[in-house]
Coordinates of N, CA and C and ligand atoms in Angstrom, one line a residue:
X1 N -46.0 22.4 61.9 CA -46.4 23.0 60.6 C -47.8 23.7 60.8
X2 N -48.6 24.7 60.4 CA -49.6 25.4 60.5 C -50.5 25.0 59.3
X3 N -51.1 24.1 59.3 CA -51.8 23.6 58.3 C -53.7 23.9 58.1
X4 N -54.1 25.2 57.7 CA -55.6 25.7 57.8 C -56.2 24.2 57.1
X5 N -57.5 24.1 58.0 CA -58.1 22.8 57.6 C -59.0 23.3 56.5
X6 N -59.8 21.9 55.6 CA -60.1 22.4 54.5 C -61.7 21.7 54.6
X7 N -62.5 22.6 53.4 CA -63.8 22.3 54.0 C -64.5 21.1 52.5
X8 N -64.7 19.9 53.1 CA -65.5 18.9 52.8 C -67.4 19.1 52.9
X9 N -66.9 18.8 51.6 CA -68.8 18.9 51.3 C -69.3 17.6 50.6
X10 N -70.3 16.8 51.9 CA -71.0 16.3 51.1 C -72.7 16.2 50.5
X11 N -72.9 16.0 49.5 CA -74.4 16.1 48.7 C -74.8 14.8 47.9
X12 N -76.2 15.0 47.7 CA -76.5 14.3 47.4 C -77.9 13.6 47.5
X13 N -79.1 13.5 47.3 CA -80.5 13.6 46.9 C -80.8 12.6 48.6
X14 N -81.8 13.8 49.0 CA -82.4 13.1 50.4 C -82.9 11.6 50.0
X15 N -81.9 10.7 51.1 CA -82.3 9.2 50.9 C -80.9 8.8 50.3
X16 N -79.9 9.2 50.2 CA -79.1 8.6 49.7 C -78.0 8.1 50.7
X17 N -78.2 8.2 51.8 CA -77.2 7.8 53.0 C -76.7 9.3 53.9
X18 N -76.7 10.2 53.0 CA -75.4 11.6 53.9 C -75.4 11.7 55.3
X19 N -76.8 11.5 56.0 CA -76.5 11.6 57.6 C -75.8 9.9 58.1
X20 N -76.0 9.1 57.9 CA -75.2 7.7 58.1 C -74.1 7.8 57.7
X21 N -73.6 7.9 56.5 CA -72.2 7.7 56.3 C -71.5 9.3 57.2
X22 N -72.3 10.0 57.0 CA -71.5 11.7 58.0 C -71.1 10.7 59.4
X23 N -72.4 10.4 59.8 CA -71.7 9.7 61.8 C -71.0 8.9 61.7
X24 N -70.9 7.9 60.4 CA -69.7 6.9 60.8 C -68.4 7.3 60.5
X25 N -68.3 8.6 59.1 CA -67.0 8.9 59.2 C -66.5 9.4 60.7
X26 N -67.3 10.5 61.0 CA -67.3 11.4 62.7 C -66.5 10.5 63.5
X27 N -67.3 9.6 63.6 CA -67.1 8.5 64.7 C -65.1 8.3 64.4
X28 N -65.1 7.7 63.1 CA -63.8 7.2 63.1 C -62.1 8.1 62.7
X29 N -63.1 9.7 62.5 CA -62.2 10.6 61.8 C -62.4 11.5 63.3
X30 N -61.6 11.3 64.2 CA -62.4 12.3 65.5 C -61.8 13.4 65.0
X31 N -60.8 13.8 64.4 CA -60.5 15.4 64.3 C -61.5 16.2 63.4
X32 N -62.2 15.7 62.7 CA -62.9 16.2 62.0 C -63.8 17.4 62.7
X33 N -64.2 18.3 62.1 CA -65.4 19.1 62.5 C -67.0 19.1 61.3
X34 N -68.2 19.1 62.2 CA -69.1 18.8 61.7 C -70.2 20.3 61.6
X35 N -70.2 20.9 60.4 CA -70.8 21.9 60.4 C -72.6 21.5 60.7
X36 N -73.1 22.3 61.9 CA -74.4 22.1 62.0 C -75.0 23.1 60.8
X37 N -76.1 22.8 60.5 CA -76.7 23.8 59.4 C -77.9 24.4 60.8
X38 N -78.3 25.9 59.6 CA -79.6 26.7 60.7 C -80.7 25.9 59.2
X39 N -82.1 25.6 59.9 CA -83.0 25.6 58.7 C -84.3 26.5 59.3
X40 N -85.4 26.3 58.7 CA -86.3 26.8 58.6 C -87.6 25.7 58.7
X41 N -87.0 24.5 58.1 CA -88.3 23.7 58.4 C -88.4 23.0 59.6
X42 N -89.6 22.2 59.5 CA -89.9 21.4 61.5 C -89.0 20.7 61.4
X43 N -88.6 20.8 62.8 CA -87.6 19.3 63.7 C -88.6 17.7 63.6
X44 N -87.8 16.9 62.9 CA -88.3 15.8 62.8 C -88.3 14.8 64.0
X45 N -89.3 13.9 64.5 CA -89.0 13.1 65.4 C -87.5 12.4 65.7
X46 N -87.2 12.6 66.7 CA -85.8 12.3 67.2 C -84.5 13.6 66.9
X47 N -85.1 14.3 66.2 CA -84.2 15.2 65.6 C -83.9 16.2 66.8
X48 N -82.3 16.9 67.3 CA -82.4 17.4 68.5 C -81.6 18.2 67.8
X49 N -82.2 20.0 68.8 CA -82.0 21.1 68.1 C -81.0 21.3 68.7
X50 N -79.7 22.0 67.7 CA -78.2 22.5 68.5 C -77.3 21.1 67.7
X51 N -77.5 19.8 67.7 CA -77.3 18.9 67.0 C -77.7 18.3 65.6
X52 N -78.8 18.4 65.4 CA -78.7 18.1 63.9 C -79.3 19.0 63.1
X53 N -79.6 20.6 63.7 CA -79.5 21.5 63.2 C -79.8 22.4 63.7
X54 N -79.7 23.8 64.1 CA -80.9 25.2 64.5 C -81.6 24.9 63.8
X55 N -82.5 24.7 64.3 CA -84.4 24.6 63.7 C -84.6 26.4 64.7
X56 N -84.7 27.2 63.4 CA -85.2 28.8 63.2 C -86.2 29.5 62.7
X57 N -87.0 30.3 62.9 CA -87.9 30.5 61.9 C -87.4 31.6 60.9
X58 N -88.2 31.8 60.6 CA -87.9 32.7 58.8 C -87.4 34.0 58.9
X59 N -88.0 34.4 59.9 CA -87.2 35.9 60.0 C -86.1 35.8 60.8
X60 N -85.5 34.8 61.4 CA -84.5 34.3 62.1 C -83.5 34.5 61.0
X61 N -83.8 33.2 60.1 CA -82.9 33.1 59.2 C -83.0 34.0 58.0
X62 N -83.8 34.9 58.0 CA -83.5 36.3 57.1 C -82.6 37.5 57.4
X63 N -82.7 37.2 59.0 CA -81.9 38.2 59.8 C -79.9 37.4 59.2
X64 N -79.9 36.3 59.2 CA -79.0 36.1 59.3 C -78.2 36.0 58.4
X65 N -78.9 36.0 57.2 CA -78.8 36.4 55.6 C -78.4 37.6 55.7
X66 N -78.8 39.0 56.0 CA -78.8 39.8 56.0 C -77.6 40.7 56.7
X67 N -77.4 39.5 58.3 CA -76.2 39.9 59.0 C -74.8 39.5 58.6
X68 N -74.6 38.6 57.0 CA -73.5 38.0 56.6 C -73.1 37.2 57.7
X69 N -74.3 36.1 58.5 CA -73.8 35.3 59.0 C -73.9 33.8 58.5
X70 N -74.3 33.9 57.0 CA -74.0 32.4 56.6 C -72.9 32.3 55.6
X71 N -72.5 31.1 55.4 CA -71.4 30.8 54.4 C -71.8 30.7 53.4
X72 N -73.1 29.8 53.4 CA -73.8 29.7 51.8 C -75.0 29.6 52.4
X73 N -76.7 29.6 51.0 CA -77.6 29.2 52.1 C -79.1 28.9 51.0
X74 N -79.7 28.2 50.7 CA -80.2 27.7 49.5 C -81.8 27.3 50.2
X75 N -82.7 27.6 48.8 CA -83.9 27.3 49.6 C -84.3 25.8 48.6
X76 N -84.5 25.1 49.8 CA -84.5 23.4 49.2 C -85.8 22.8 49.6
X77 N -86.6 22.2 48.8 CA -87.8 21.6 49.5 C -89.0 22.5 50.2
X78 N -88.7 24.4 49.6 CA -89.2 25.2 50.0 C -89.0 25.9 51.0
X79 N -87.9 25.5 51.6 CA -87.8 25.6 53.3 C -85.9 26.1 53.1
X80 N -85.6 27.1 54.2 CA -84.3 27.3 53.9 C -83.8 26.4 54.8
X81 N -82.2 26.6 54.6 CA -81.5 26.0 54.6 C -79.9 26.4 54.7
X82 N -79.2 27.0 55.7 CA -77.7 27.4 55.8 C -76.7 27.2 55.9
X83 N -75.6 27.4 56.3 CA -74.2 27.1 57.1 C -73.7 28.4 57.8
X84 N -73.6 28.1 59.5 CA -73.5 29.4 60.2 C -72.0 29.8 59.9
X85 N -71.3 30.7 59.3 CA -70.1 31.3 59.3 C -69.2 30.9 60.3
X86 N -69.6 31.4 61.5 CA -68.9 31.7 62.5 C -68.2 29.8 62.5
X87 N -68.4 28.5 62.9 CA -67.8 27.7 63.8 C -67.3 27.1 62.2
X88 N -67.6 27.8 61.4 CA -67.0 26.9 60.3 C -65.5 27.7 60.4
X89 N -65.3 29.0 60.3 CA -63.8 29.8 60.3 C -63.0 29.1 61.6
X90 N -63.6 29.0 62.3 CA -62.8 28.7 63.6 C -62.1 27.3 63.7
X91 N -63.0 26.7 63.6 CA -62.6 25.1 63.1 C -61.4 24.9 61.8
X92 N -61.6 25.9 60.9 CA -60.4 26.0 59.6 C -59.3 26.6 60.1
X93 N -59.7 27.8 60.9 CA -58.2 28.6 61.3 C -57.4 27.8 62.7
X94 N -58.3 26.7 63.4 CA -57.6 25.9 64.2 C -56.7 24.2 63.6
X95 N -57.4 24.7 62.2 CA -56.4 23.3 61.4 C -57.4 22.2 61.2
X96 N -58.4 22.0 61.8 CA -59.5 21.3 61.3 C -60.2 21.1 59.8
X97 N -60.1 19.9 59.5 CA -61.0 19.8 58.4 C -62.7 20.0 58.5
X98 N -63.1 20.4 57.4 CA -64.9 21.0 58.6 C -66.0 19.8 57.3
X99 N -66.4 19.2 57.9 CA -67.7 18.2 57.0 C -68.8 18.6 57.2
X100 N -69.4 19.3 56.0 CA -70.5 19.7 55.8 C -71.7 18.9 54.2
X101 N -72.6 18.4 55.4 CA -73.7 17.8 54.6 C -75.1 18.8 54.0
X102 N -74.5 19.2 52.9 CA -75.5 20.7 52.2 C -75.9 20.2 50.6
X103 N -76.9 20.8 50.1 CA -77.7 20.4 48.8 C -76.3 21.0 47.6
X104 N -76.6 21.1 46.4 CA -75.9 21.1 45.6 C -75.9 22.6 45.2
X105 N -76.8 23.4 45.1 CA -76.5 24.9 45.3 C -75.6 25.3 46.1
X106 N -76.0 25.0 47.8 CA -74.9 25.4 49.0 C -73.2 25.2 48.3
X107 N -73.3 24.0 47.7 CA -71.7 23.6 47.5 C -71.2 23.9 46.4
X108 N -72.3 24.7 45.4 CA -71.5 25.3 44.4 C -70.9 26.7 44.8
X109 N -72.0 27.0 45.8 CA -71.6 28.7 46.8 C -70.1 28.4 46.7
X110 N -70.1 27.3 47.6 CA -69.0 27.3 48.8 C -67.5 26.9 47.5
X111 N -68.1 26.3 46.4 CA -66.7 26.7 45.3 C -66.4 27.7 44.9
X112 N -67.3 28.6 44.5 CA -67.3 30.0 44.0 C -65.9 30.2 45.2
X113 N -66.4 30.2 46.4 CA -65.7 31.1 47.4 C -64.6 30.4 48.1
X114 N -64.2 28.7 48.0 CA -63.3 28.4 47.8 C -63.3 27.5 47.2
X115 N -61.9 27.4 46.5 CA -62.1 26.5 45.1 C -61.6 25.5 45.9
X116 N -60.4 25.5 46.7 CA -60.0 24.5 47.2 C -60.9 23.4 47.9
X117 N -62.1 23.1 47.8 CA -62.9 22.6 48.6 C -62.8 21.7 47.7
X118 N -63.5 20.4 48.8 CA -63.4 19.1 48.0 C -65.5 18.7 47.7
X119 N -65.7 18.5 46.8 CA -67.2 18.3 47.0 C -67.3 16.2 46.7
X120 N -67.9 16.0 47.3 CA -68.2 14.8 47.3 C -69.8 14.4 47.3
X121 N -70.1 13.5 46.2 CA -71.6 13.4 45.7 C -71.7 12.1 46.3
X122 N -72.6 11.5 47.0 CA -73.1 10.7 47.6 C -74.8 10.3 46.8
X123 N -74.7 9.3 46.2 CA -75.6 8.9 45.2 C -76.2 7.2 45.7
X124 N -77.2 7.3 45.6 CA -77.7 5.7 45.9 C -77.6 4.9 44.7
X125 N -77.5 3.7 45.2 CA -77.5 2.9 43.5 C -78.0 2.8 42.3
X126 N -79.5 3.1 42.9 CA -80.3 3.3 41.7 C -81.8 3.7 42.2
X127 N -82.2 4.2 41.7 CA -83.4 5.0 41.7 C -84.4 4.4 42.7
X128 N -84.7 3.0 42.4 CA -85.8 2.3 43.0 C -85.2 1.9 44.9
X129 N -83.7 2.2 44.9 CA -82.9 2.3 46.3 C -83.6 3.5 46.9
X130 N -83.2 4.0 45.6 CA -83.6 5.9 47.0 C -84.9 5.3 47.4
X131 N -85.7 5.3 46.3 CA -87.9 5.5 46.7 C -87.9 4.5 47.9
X132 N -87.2 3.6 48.0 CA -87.0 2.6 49.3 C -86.8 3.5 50.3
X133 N -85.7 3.6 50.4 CA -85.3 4.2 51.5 C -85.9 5.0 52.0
X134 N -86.6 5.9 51.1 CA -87.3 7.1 51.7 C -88.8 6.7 52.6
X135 N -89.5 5.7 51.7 CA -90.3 5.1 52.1 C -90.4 4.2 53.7
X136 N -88.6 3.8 54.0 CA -88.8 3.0 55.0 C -88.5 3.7 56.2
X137 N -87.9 5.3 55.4 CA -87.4 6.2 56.6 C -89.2 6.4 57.5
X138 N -89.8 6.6 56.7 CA -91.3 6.9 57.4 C -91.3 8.2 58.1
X139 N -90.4 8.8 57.8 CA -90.1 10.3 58.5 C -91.0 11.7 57.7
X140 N -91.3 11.4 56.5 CA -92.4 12.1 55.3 C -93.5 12.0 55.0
X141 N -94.4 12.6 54.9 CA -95.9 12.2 53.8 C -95.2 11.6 52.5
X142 N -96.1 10.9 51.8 CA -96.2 10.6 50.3 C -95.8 11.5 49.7
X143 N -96.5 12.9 49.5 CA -96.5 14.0 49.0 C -94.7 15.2 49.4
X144 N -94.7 14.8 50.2 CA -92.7 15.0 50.7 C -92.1 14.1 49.7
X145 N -92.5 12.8 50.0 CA -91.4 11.8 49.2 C -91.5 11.8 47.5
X146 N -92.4 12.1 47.5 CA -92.6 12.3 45.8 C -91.9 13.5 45.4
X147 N -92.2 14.6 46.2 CA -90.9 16.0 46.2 C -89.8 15.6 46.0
X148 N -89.5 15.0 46.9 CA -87.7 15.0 46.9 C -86.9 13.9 45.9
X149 N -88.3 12.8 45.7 CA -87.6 11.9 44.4 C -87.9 12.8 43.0
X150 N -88.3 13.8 42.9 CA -88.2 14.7 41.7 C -87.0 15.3 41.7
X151 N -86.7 16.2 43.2 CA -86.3 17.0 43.2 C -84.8 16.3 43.2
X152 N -84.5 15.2 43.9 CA -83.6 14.0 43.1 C -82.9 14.2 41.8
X153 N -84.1 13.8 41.0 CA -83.8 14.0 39.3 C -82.5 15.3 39.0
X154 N -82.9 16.4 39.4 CA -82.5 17.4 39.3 C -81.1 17.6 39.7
X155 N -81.2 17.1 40.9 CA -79.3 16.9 41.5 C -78.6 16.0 41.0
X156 N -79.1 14.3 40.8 CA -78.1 13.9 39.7 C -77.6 14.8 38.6
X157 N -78.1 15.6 38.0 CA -77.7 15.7 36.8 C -76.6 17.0 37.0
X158 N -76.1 17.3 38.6 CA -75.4 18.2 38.9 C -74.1 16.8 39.2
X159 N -73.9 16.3 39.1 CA -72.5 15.2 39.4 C -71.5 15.7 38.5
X160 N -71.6 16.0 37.8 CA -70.0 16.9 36.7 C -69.7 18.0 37.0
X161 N -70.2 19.1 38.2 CA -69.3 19.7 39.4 C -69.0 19.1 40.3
X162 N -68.8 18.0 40.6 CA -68.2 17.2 41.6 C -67.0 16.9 41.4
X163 N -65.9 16.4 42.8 CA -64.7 16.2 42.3 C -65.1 14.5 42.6
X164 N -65.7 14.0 43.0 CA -65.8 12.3 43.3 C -67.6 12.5 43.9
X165 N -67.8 10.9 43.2 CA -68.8 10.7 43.5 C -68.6 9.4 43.4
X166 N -69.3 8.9 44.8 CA -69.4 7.9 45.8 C -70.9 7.4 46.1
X167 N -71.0 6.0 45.4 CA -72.7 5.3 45.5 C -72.3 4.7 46.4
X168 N -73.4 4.9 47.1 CA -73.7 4.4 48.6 C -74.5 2.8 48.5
X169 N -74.0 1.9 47.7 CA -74.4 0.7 47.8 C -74.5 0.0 49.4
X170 N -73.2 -0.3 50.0 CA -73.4 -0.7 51.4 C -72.9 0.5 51.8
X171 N -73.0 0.6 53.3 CA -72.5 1.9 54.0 C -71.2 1.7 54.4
X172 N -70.6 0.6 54.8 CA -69.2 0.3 55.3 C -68.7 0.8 54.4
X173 N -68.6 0.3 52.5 CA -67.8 0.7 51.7 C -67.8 2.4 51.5
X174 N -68.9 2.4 51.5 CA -69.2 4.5 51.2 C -68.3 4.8 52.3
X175 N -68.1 4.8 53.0 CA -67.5 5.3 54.6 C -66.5 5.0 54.2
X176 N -66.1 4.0 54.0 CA -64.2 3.8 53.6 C -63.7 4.5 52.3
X177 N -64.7 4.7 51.4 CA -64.0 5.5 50.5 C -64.5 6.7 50.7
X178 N -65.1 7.5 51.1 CA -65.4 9.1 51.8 C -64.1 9.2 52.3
X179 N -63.4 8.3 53.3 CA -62.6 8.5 54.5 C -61.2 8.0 53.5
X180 N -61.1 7.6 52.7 CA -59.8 7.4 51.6 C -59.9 9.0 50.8
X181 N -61.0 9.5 50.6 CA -60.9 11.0 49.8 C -60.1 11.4 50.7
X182 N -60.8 11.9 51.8 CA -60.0 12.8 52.9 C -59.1 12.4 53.2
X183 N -58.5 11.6 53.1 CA -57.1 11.1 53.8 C -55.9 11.6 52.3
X184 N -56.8 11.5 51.6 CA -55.7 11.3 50.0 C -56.0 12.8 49.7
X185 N -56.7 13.7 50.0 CA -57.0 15.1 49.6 C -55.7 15.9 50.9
X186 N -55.7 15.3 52.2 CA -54.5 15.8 52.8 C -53.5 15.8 52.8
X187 N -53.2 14.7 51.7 CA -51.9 14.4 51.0 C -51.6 15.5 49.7
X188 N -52.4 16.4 49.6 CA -51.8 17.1 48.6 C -50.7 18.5 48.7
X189 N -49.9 18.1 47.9 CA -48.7 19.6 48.8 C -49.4 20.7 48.5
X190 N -50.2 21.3 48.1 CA -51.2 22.4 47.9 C -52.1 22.7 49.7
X191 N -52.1 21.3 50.0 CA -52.8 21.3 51.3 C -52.0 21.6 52.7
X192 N -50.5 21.6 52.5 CA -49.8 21.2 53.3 C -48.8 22.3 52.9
X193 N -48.2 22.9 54.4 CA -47.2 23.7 54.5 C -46.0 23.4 54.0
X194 N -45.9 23.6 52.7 CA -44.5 23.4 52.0 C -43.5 24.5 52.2
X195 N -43.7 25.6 52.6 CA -42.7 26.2 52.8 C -41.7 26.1 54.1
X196 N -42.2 25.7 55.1 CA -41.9 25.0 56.2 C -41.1 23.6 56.2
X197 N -41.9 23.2 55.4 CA -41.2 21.8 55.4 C -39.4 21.5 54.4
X198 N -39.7 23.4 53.6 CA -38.7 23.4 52.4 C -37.8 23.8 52.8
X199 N -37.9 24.6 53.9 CA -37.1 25.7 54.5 C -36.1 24.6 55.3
X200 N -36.6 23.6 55.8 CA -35.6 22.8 56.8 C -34.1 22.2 55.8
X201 N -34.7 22.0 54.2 CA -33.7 21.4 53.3 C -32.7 22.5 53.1
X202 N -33.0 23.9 52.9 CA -32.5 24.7 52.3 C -31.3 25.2 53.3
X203 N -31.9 25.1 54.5 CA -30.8 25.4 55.9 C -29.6 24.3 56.3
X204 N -30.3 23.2 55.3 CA -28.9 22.6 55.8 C -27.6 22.4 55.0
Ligands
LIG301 P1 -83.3 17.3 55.2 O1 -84.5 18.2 55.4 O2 -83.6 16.0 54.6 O3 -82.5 17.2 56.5 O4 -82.3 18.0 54.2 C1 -82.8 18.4 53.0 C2 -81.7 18.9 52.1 O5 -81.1 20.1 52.6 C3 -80.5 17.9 52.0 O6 -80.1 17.7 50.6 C4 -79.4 18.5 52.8 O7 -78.1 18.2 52.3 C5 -79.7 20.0 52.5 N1 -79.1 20.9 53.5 C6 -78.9 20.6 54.8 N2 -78.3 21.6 55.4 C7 -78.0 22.5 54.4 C8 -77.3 23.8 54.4 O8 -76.8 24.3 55.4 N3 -77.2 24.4 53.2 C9 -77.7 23.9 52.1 N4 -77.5 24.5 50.9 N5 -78.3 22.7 52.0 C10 -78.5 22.0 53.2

């Protein structure tokens, strides 16, 4: 059956799990494809370029705005922010599902342009979780972390364009229900070569 893979978006306010629960699905979902994003801001300690993102500078990434080589591409935390075109079509026209970890603008793009997408909101339990977490990541100034628990505010209240939203209380459970969407979203005959599979009844 020729089955085009379909593109998974997850979001959800820095500090809420998205890079942890992304590797543990990866790890257990090997067919999956993991869209790298291009950005604009510094490479964080440990962070390695080619892998957890093109780290570009700004006329890089204006060039590439310009060259219709991104999918979607949103300026977040003042700093841009993309998805390269190119490995995302490839990975869909080879039947792969593609998982992309992007802010809530990117994944409204990416419905505009296809609806079929599945968006999944990735939410911490509760407020005083995130400021935790952000605080213990130790990866930000004060003045960062104060940003993005604003800028927080602002993406909850984008959850009613979502098709599921998923609070990341422990990580095991987020990861098993991430990984129950996608298993239950490839079950849909919309998703799946029905005419192929209709054609075998009708011939006999
Ligand atoms: P961070 O700087 O913490 O890695 O990411 C900041 C925010 O940018 C997160 O909400 C993340 O999901 C979002 N982001 C990462 N890559 C992309 C992308 O390619 N497009 C968009 N629109 N947002 C992205």
């Amino acid at each position: 059956m020729n089955i085009k893979g379909n593109l998974i978006i997850i979001s959800g306010p820095s500090g809420a799990g998205k890079g942890t629960v992304c590797k543990a699905i990866l790890d257990s979902m090997t067919d999956l494809h993991l869209s790298i994003s291009a950005t604009t801001r510094p490479k964080r300690v440990g962070e390695r370029a080619g892998a957890d993102y093109f780290f570009v500078s700004k006329p890089a990434f204006e060039a590439m705005i310009a060259g219709d080589g991104l999918l979607e591409w949103a300026n977040v935390y003042g700093q841009y922010y993309g998805t390269p075109v190119e490995p995302v079509v490839k990975a869909v026209e080879q039947g792969r599902d593609v998982i992309m970890e992007i802010d809530v603008q990117g994944a409204l793009q990416i419905r505009k342009k296809f609806p079929g997408c599945v968006l999944i909101f990735l939410a911490p339990p509760s407020r005083s979780t995130l400021e935790q977490r952000l605080r213990n990541r130790a990866t930000d100034s004060d003045e960062e972390i104060e940003r993005r628990l604003k800028w927080a505010e602002g993406e909850m209240q984008k959850v009613e364009f979502y098709d599921y939203l998923v609070l990341n209380d422990e990580v095991e459970n987020a990861v098993r229900k991430v990984a129950n969407i996608i298993n239950a979203e490839r079950c849909r005959p919309a998703r799946l070569d029905m005419e192929s599979l209709m054609q075998q009844y009708r011939n006999k």
